[in-house]
Amino acid sequence: QRLENSFAELRRFAADASHELRTPLTALRAEGEVALNNAREPEQFRQSIGAMLEEAQRLQDLVDSLLTLARAEADQQPLNRVPVELGTLTGEVVESLRILADEKQQYLTVETDGDITLAADATLLRHALLNLVHNAICYTPDGGRITVRCSRRDREAVIEVADTGEGIAPEQQAKVFERFYRVDKSRSRAEGGAGLGLAIARLAVERHGGWIELESELGKGSLFRIVLSASH
Ligand code: ADP
């Protein structure tokens, strides 16, 4: 039964991945064909090339995400654990995304509770956090508030990403961590998401022996909490 389930899972994954790859490919070809048939002026060509590059970037992001997921899933690869100070890591992630929050006039802040250093795979953990903060920016309207908090809880280290965004309905809360799952397919697609971000974040945290908790209320906001053992 377990084998049967994993084959079914694999088939679903291949079907979903092909579907996701086909959409930007179709858009890329259509844009090229229209330009070849209709464009006359250099400006028209330039616009078409720009649109094609955007689709190519989308493909690139998708393939990168799939690769990250595959690598993180290959359990046999040991984690490259090094001392990571959570406040520093969080600060770097937030600064790299600040421009996106600024564009939406959002208040993006970091709160840290002293030095919290643990042994972690910095690349994987950064990736998880990047996806959570990126989502918080994406799914929070202009002028909203996003707060990233690092703290210690008994023997655990905790990173919370809280937003005042659209929130996630209770029946969707488990599903958003599935690969390719998007609550609002059309809207999320326009923002460039393929529904892989949370699947990657969860896997990255689980590989550290931790987990992600989600508290959310529709219309009020969401809180994603990464919990890691601080004893490593
Ligand atoms: P995507 O690439 O679509 O962002 P994710 O796996 O990161 O994929 O997220 C899956 C879905 O979960 C998103 O499409 C969105 O509907 C929902 N979601 C994720 N983060 C948030 C958030 N902070 N607030 C509201 N909805 C969210």
XYZ file of C-alpha atoms and ligand atoms in Angstrom:
259
model
C 0.000 0.000 0.000
C 2.869 2.344 0.839
C 4.575 1.595 -2.472
C 1.310 2.104 -4.324
C 0.867 5.465 -2.590
C 4.348 6.666 -3.449
C 3.870 5.703 -7.126
C 0.613 7.620 -7.190
C 2.363 10.568 -5.547
C 5.158 10.420 -8.129
C 2.671 10.344 -11.011
C 0.814 13.308 -9.571
C 4.066 15.203 -9.096
C 5.157 14.567 -12.709
C 1.742 15.616 -14.013
C 1.698 18.780 -11.885
C 5.264 19.706 -12.803
C 4.590 19.239 -16.546
C 1.467 21.333 -16.269
C 3.309 24.127 -14.479
C 6.145 24.090 -17.007
C 3.795 24.052 -19.971
C 2.091 27.339 -19.167
C 5.157 29.614 -19.344
C 6.433 27.643 -22.340
C 3.177 28.194 -24.225
C 3.254 31.892 -23.362
C 6.867 32.120 -24.518
C 6.103 30.533 -27.882
C 2.936 32.532 -28.442
C 4.772 35.786 -27.745
C 7.512 34.841 -30.224
C 5.078 33.811 -32.933
C 2.999 36.967 -32.618
C 6.128 39.143 -32.768
C 7.434 37.275 -35.826
C 4.118 37.641 -37.673
C 3.005 41.099 -36.608
C 5.796 43.255 -35.245
C 7.238 45.850 -37.610
C 8.864 48.500 -35.461
C 11.959 47.966 -33.278
C 9.907 49.061 -30.264
C 7.414 46.243 -30.860
C 10.230 43.725 -31.057
C 11.771 45.121 -27.924
C 8.503 44.737 -26.034
C 8.099 41.167 -27.211
C 11.633 40.245 -26.222
C 10.996 41.770 -22.793
C 7.844 39.686 -22.354
C 9.692 36.564 -23.496
C 12.499 37.178 -21.020
C 9.932 37.491 -18.243
C 8.468 34.107 -19.125
C 11.963 32.620 -19.343
C 12.669 33.971 -15.852
C 9.488 32.337 -14.603
C 10.627 29.018 -16.076
C 14.040 29.454 -14.504
C 12.503 30.131 -11.058
C 10.275 27.103 -11.372
C 13.123 24.793 -12.364
C 15.269 26.202 -9.534
C 12.465 25.496 -7.052
C 12.020 21.943 -8.338
C 15.757 21.353 -8.005
C 15.820 22.710 -4.463
C 12.917 20.452 -3.570
C 14.604 17.390 -5.103
C 17.887 18.152 -3.319
C 16.195 18.717 0.018
C 14.324 15.454 -0.406
C 17.474 13.454 -1.061
C 17.791 12.485 2.586
C 21.077 10.738 2.043
C 22.770 14.104 1.595
C 23.861 15.263 5.043
C 23.024 18.790 6.127
C 25.906 21.188 6.082
C 25.450 22.387 9.656
C 27.372 25.476 10.725
C 26.773 27.939 13.581
C 23.972 30.239 12.465
C 22.883 33.311 14.412
C 19.167 33.666 13.776
C 18.980 37.449 14.130
C 21.732 37.897 11.549
C 20.191 35.412 9.112
C 16.753 36.970 9.507
C 18.157 40.466 9.018
C 19.853 39.426 5.766
C 16.704 37.805 4.400
C 14.550 40.784 5.301
C 16.977 43.283 3.751
C 17.101 41.292 0.510
C 13.301 41.540 0.234
C 12.826 45.053 1.597
C 12.550 46.576 -1.858
C 9.440 44.466 -2.546
C 7.821 45.587 0.714
C 8.745 49.223 -0.018
C 6.973 48.997 -3.367
C 3.799 48.123 -1.454
C 4.430 50.686 1.325
C 4.454 47.870 3.884
C 6.090 48.081 7.317
C 8.610 45.274 7.419
C 10.395 44.894 10.748
C 12.635 42.413 12.556
C 12.588 41.802 16.320
C 15.273 39.661 17.914
C 15.676 38.411 21.419
C 19.430 38.456 21.976
C 21.915 36.093 20.379
C 20.314 32.826 19.265
C 22.933 30.640 17.649
C 22.308 27.088 16.547
C 23.874 24.561 14.206
C 21.958 24.692 10.953
C 22.350 24.445 7.193
C 22.437 28.179 6.478
C 21.459 27.847 2.799
C 18.435 25.656 3.470
C 17.237 27.691 6.424
C 17.675 30.952 4.510
C 15.620 29.493 1.660
C 12.789 28.543 4.014
C 12.716 31.968 5.615
C 12.972 33.739 2.273
C 9.880 31.915 1.049
C 7.875 32.771 4.183
C 8.781 36.467 4.131
C 8.251 36.663 0.365
C 4.776 35.160 0.786
C 3.960 37.559 3.613
C 4.792 40.486 1.301
C 2.890 38.951 -1.644
C -0.307 38.137 0.237
C -0.515 41.320 2.307
C -2.102 44.419 0.783
C -0.393 47.778 0.399
C 0.317 49.500 3.699
C 0.188 46.236 5.678
C 2.546 45.147 8.413
C 4.990 42.247 8.355
C 6.913 41.363 11.498
C 9.674 38.784 11.720
C 10.512 37.718 15.286
C 13.309 35.482 16.581
C 13.020 34.126 20.071
C 13.916 31.283 22.360
C 11.286 28.941 23.816
C 12.603 26.427 26.352
C 15.033 24.333 24.316
C 13.696 25.590 21.030
C 14.549 28.445 18.712
C 11.574 30.091 17.060
C 11.250 32.346 14.020
C 7.835 33.874 13.448
C 6.708 35.619 10.285
C 3.482 37.498 10.970
C 1.494 39.528 8.459
C -1.709 41.543 8.380
C -2.675 40.068 5.021
C -5.606 38.208 3.530
C -5.246 35.167 5.802
C -5.896 31.511 5.017
C -9.194 29.725 5.707
C -9.010 26.824 8.206
C -9.766 24.178 5.548
C -6.876 25.449 3.396
C -4.270 25.625 6.132
C -2.914 22.087 5.737
C -3.175 22.185 1.954
C -1.013 25.270 1.407
C 2.041 23.189 2.329
C 1.369 20.717 -0.509
C 3.356 21.106 -3.696
C 1.733 23.205 -6.404
C -1.170 24.127 -4.113
C -2.405 27.704 -4.423
C -5.491 29.075 -2.733
C -6.313 31.424 -5.585
C -4.747 29.981 -8.699
C -5.222 32.900 -11.079
C -4.091 35.548 -8.629
C -1.059 33.722 -7.404
C -0.003 32.938 -10.959
C -0.040 36.651 -11.807
C 2.365 37.149 -8.892
C 4.612 34.456 -10.308
C 4.124 31.739 -7.707
C 3.909 28.063 -8.633
C 2.779 26.844 -5.233
C 6.153 25.353 -4.292
C 7.374 27.907 -1.763
C 5.756 26.460 1.351
C 6.491 22.845 0.343
C 10.171 23.800 0.116
C 10.084 25.745 3.383
C 8.473 22.857 5.250
C 10.897 20.302 3.862
C 13.897 22.507 4.656
C 12.767 22.935 8.264
C 11.865 19.256 8.673
C 15.309 18.248 7.484
C 16.595 20.131 10.523
C 14.314 18.098 12.756
C 11.996 21.087 13.186
C 8.509 21.958 12.004
C 6.369 24.871 10.791
C 3.193 25.940 12.576
C 0.519 28.098 10.974
C -2.050 30.302 12.675
C -4.257 32.319 10.407
C -7.599 34.032 10.206
C -9.281 35.106 6.980
C -9.103 38.853 6.505
C -6.856 39.350 9.535
C -3.511 37.843 8.696
C -1.249 34.851 9.078
C 1.523 33.747 11.357
C 4.020 31.145 10.178
C 6.256 29.816 12.954
C 9.476 27.898 12.326
C 10.383 25.835 15.399
C 13.891 24.390 15.627
C 15.646 22.476 18.323
C 18.198 24.856 19.863
C 20.279 22.114 21.421
C 22.278 21.318 18.257
P 3.096 30.433 -4.106
O 4.220 30.278 -5.060
O 1.757 30.370 -4.765
O 3.250 31.591 -3.178
P 3.430 28.780 -1.735
O 3.620 27.310 -1.594
O 4.489 29.664 -1.189
O 3.179 29.071 -3.254
O 2.050 29.149 -1.058
C 0.884 28.376 -1.360
C -0.365 29.218 -1.219
O -0.585 29.536 0.152
C -0.286 30.556 -1.929
O -0.674 30.450 -3.271
C -1.275 31.398 -1.129
O -2.571 31.157 -1.608
C -1.167 30.823 0.266
N -0.291 31.640 1.152
C 1.018 31.440 1.412
N 1.495 32.358 2.278
C 0.451 33.153 2.602
C 0.283 34.288 3.465
N 1.297 34.796 4.175
N -0.954 34.846 3.524
C -1.989 34.345 2.816
N -1.903 33.288 1.992
C -0.704 32.692 1.873
